[in-house]
mmCIF file of C-alpha atoms in Angstrom:
data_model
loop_
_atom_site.group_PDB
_atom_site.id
_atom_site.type_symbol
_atom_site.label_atom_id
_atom_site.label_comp_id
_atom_site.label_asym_id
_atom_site.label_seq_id
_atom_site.Cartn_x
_atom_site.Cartn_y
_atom_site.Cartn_z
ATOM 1 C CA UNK A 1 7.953 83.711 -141.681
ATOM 2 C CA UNK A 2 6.772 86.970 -140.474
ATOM 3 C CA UNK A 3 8.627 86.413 -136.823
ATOM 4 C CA UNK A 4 11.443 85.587 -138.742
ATOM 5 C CA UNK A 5 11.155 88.432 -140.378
ATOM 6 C CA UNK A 6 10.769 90.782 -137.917
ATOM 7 C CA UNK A 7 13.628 88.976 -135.795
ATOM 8 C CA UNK A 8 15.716 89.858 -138.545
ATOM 9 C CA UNK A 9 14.781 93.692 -138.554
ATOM 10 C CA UNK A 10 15.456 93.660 -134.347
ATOM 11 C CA UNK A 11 18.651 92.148 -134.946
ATOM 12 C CA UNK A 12 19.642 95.081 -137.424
ATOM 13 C CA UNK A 13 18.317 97.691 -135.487
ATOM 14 C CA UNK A 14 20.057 96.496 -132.823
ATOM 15 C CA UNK A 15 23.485 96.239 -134.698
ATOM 16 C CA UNK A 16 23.122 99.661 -135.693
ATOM 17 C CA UNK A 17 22.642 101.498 -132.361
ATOM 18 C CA UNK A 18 25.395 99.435 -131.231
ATOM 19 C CA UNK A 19 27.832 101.151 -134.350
ATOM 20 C CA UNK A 20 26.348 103.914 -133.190
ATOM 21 C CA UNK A 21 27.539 104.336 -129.840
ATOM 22 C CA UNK A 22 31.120 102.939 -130.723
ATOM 23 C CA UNK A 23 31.234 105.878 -133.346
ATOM 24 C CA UNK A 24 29.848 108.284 -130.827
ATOM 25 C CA UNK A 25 32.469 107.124 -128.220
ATOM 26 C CA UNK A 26 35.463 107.327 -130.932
ATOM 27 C CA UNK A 27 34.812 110.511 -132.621
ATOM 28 C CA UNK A 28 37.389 112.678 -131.987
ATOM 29 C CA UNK A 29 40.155 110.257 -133.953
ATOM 30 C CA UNK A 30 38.047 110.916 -137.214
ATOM 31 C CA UNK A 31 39.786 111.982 -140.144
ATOM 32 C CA UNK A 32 37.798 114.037 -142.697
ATOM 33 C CA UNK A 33 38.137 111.287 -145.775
ATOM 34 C CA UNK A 34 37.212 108.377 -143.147
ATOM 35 C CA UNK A 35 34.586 109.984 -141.532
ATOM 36 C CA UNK A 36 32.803 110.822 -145.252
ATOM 37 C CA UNK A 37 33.324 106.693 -146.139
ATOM 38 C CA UNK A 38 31.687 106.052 -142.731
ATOM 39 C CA UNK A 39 28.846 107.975 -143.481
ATOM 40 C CA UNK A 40 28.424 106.447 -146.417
ATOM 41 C CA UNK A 41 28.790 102.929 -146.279
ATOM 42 C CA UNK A 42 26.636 102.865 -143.303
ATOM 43 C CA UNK A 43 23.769 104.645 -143.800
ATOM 44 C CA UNK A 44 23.929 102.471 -147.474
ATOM 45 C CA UNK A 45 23.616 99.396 -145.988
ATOM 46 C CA UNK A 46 21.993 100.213 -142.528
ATOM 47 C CA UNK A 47 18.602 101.698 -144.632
ATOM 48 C CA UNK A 48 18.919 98.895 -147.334
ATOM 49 C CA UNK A 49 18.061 96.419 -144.760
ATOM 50 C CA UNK A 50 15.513 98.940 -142.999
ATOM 51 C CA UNK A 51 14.142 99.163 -145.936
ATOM 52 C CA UNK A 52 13.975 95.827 -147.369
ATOM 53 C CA UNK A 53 12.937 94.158 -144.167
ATOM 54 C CA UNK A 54 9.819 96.829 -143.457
ATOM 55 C CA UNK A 55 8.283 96.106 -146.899
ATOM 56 C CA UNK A 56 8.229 92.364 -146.204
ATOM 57 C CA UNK A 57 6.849 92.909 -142.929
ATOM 58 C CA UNK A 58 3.578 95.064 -144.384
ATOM 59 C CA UNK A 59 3.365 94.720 -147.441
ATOM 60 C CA UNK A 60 -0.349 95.808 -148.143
ATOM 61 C CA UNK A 61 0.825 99.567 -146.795
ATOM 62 C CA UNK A 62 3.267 100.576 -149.741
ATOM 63 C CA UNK A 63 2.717 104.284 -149.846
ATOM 64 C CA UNK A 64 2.936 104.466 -146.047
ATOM 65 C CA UNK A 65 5.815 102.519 -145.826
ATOM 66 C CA UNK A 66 7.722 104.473 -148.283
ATOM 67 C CA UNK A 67 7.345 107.540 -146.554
ATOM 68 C CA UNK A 68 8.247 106.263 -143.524
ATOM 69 C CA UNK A 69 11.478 104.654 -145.110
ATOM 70 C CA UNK A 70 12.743 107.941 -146.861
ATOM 71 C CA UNK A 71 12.519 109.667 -143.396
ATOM 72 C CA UNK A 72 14.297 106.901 -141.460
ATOM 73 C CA UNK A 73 16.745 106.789 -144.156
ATOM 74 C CA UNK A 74 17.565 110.662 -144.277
ATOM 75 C CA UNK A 75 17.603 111.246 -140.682
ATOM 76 C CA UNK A 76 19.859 108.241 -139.831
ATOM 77 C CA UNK A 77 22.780 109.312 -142.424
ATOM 78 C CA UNK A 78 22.044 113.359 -141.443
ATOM 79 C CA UNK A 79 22.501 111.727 -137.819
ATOM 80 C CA UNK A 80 25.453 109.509 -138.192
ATOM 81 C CA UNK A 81 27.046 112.206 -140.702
ATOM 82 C CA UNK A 82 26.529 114.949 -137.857
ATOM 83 C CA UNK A 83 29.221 113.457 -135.729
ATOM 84 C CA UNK A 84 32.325 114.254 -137.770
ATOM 85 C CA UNK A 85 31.639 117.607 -140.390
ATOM 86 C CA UNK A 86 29.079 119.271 -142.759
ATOM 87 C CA UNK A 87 29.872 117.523 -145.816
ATOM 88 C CA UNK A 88 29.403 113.651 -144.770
ATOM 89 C CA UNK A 89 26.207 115.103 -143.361
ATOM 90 C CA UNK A 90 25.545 115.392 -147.278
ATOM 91 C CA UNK A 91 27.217 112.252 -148.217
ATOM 92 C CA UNK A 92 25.241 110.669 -145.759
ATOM 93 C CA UNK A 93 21.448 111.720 -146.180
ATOM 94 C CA UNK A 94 22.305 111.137 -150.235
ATOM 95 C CA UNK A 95 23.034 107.435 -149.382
ATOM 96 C CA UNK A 96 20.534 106.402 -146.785
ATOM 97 C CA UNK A 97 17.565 107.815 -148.854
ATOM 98 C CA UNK A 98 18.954 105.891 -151.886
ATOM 99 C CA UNK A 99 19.640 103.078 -149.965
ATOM 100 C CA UNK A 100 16.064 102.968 -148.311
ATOM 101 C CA UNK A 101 14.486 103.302 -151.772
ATOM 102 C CA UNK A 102 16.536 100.628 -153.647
ATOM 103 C CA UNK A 103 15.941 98.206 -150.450
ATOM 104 C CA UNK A 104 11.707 98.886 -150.562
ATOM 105 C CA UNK A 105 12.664 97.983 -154.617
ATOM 106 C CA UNK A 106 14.108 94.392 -153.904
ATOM 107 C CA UNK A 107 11.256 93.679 -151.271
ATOM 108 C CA UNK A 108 8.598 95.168 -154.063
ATOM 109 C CA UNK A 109 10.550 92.559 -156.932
ATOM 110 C CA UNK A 110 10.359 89.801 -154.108
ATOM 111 C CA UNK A 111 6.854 90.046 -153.249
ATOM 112 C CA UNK A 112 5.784 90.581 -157.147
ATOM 113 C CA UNK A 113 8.333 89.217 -159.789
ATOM 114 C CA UNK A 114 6.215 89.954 -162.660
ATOM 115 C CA UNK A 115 6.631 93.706 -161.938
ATOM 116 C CA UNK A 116 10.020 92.935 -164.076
ATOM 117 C CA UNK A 117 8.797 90.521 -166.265
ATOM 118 C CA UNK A 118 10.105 87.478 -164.554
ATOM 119 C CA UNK A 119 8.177 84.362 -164.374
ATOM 120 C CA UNK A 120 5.430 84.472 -161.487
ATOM 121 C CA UNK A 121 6.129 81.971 -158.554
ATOM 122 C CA UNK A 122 3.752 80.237 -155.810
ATOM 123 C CA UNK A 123 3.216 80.743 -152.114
ATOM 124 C CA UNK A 124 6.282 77.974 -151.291
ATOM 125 C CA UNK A 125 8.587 79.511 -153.581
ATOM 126 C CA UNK A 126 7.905 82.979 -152.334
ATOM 127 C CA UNK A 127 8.669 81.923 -148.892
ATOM 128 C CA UNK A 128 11.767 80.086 -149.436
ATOM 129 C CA UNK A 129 13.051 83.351 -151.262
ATOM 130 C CA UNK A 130 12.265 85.844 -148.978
ATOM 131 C CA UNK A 131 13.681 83.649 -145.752
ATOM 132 C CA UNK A 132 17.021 83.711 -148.361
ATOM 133 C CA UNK A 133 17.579 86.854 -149.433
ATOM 134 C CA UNK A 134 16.757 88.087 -145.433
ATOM 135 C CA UNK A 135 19.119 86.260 -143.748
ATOM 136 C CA UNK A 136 21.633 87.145 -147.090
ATOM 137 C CA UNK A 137 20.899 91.158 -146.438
ATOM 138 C CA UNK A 138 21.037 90.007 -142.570
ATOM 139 C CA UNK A 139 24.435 88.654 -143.079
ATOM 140 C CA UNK A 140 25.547 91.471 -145.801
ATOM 141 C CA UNK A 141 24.897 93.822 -142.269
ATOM 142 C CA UNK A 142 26.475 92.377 -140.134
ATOM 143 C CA UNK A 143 29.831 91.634 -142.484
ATOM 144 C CA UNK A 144 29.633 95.240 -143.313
ATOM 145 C CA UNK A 145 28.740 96.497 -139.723
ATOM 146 C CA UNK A 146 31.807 94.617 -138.429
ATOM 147 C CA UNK A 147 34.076 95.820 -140.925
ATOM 148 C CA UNK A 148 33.177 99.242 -139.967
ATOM 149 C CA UNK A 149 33.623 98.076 -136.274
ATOM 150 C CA UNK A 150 37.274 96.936 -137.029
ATOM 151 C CA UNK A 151 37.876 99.906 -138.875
ATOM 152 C CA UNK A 152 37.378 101.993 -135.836
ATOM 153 C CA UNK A 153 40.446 100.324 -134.075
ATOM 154 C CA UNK A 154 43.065 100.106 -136.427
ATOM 155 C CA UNK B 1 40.640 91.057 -168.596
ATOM 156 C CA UNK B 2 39.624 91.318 -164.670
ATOM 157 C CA UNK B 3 43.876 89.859 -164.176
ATOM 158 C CA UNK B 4 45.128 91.711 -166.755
ATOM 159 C CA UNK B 5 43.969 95.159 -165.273
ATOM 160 C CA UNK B 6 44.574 93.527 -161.960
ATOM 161 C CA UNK B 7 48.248 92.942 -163.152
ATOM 162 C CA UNK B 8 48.728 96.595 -164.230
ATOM 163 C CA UNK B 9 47.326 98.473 -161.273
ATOM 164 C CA UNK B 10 49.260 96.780 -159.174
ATOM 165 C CA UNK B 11 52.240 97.176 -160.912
ATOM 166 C CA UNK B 12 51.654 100.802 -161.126
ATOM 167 C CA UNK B 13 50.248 101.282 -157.670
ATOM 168 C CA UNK B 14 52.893 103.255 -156.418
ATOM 169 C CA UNK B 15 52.547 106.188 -158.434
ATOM 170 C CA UNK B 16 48.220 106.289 -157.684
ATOM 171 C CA UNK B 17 47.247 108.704 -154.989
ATOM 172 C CA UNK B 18 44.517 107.639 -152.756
ATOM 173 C CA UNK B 19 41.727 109.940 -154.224
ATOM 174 C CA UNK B 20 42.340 107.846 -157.777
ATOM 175 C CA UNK B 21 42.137 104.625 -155.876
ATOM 176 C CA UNK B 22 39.117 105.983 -154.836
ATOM 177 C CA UNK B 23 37.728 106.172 -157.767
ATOM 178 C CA UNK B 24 39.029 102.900 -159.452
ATOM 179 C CA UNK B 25 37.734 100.576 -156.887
ATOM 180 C CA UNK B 26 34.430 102.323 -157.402
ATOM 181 C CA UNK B 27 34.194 102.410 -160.822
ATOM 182 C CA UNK B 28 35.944 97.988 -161.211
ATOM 183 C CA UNK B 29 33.602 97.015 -158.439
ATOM 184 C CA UNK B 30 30.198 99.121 -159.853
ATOM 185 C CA UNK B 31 30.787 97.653 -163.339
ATOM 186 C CA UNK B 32 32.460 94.504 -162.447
ATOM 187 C CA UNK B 33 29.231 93.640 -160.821
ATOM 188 C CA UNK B 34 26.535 95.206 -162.947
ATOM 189 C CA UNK B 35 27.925 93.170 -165.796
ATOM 190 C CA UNK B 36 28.034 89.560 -163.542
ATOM 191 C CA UNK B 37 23.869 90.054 -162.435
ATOM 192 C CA UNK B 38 22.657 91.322 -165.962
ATOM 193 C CA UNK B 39 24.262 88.235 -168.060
ATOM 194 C CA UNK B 40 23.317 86.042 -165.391
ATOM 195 C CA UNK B 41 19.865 87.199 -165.450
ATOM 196 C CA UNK B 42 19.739 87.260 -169.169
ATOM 197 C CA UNK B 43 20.877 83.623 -168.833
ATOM 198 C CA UNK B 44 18.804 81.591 -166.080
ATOM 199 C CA UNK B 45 15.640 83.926 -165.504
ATOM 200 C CA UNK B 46 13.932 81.377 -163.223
ATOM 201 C CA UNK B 47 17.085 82.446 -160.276
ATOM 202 C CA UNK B 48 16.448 86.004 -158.828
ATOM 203 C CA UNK B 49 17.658 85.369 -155.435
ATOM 204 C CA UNK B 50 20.570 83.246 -156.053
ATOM 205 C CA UNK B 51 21.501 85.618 -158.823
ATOM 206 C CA UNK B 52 20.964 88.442 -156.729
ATOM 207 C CA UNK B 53 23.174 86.645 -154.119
ATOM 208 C CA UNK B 54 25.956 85.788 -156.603
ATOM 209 C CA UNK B 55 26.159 89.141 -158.012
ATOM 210 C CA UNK B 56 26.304 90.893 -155.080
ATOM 211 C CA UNK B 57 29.200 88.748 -153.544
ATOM 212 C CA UNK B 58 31.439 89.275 -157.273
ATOM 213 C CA UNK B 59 30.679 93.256 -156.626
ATOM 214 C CA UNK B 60 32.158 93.039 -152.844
ATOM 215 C CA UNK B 61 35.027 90.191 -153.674
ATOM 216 C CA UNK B 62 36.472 92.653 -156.787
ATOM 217 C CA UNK B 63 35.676 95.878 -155.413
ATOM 218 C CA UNK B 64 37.992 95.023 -152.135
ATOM 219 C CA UNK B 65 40.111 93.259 -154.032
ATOM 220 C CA UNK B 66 41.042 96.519 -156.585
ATOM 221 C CA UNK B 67 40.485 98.631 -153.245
ATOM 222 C CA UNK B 68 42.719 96.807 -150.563
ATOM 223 C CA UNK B 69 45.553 97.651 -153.051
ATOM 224 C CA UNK B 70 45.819 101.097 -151.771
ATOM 225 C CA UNK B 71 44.182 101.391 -148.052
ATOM 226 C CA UNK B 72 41.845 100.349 -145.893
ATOM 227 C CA UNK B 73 39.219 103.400 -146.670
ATOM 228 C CA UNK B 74 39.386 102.746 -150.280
ATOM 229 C CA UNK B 75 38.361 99.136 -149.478
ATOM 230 C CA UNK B 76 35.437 100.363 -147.597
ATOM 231 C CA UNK B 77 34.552 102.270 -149.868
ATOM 232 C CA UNK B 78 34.995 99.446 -153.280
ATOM 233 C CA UNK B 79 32.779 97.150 -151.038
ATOM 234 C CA UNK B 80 30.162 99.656 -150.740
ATOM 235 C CA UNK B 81 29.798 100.299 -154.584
ATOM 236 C CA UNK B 82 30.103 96.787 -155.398
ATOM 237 C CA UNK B 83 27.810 95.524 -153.029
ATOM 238 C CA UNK B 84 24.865 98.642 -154.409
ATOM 239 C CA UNK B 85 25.763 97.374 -157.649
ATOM 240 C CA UNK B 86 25.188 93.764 -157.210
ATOM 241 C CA UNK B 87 22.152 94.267 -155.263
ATOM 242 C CA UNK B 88 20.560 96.626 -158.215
ATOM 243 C CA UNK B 89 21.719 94.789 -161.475
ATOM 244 C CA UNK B 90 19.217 91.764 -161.582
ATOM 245 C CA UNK B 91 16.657 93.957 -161.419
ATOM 246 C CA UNK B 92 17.978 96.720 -164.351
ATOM 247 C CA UNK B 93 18.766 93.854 -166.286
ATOM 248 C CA UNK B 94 15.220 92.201 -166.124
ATOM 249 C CA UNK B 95 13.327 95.113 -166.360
ATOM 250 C CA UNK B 96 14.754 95.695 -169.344
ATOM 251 C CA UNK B 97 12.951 92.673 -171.196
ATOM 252 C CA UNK B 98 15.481 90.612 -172.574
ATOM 253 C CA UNK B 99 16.522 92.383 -175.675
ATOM 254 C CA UNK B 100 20.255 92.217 -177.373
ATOM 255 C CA UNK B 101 20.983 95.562 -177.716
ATOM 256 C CA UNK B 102 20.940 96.253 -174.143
ATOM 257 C CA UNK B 103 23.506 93.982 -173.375
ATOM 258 C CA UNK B 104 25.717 95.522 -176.060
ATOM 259 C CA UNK B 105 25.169 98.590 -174.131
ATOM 260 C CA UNK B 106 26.666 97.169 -170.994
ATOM 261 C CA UNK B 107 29.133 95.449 -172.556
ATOM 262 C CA UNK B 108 30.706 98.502 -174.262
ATOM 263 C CA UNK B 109 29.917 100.628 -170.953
ATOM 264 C CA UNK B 110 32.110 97.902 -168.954
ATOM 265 C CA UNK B 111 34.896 98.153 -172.157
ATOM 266 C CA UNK B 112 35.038 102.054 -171.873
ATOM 267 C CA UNK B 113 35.962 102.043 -168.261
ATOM 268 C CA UNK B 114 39.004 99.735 -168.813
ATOM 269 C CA UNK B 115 40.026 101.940 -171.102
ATOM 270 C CA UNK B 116 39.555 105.370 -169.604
ATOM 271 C CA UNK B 117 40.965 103.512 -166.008
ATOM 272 C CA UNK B 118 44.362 102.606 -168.344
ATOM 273 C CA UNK B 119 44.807 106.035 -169.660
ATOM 274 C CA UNK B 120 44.104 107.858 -166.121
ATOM 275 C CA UNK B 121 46.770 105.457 -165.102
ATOM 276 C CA UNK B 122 48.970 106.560 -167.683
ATOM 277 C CA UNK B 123 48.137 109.970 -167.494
ATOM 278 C CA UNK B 124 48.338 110.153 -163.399
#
């Protein structure tokens, strides 16, 4: 489970250097509007899975983690907001530190259901749903990711 | 109510500017799926993930489907709110420990925003 796991967190890592670069190659065609919606739809879902996937991986270091998350999160939308003007820099450190917290949420509700006063469930069941919901948020990335991609042709 | 609104904004669609479309395939797509994961969770508790799941693909499927209306950026930008929405709700609505006055709270939060969407329609 945890190579899975960490597979997963490669795989969007990967994804999202790859955007990256295509952005960084394409940025001179950038509209203002566009380049704000960018900003913010990828540093959303880009830190959600960071996020989500780093918790699972360690769960015993929460505080750590969560430091470590709200960085990653604000310097990868300052980052991919820096590319076009000032103000998706702003649109973009908003969203990926919200999106980094929200995705260390769902991995904290995962691991502990009875933090929201759902019914506790055992080792098997906790397994099954974590392997789910990953390869959901793994597929929610790369839907999203390749939207974006698309987007930069048209 | 989802087809009826559908019905009107596209009828109308000619006469919304983009930064309007904006903000309705924010606001059907946010709501649309906040409402879907808090009455599922109210109803089959034992579900997180597949609720979770099932939300989260209602927020993305309306919020393009209001947003591709317009343009391509407002899609983006309906998926996005749809898909934060969905992923959040489960867990407002069972953190919020199963009472009834909560969901008349959502229910009359998801009512307002038809109507304020009709009269910025009107009013646009």
């Amino acid at each position: 489970m945890e190579h899975y796991v960490l597979g997963s967190l490669l795989f969007t890592l990967l994804l999202g250097l790859l955007l990256f670069r295509k952005m960084f190659q394409s940025r001179k065609l950038f509209s203002d509007r566009f380049g704000m919606i960018v900003a913010t739809t990828y540093s959303g879902v880009f830190n959600f899975s960071i996020g989500m996937h780093l918790y699972l991986l360690l769960p015993d270091y929460a505080e750590f983690i969560s430091c470590v998350v709200v960085v990653i999160g604000g310097g990868s939308g300052v980052i991919i907001g820096s590319i076009v003007k000032f103000h998706s820099v702003l649109a973009g450190f908003f969203h990926g530190t919200v999106g980094a917290l929200m995705g260390m949420m769902l991995g904290v509700v995962v691991y502990n259901p009875s933090l929201c006063r759902l019914p506790a469930v055992n080792e098997a069941m906790l397994n099954q749903s974590i392997i789910v919901l990953s390869s959901f948020i793994s597929f929610l990335t790369v839907s999203t990711l390749g939207l974006l991609y698309y987007s930069f042709k048209v | 109510m989802m087809s009826i609104s559908y019905y009107y904004v596209n009828k109308n669609r000619k006469l919304i500017g983009f930064q309007l479309g904006m903000n309705i395939s924010t606001i059907i797509g946010g709501m649309a799926a906040m409402t879907t994961g808090i009455l599922l969770i109210y109803q089959y508790p034992f579900h997180f993930t597949w609720i979770t799941i099932i939300s989260t693909l209602t927020g993305i499927f309306i919020g393009s489907l209001f947003g591709g209306m317009f343009d391509y950026q407002t899609l983006l930008t309906g998926y996005g709110s749809g898909m934060t929405m969905g992923l959040m709700a489960p867990m407002i609505g069972a953190s919020a420990n199963f009472s009834t006055l909560f969901i008349g709270l959502v229910e009359a939060a998801f009512g307002i925003s038809f109507i304020i969407l009709f009269l910025a329609i009107r009013n646009s």
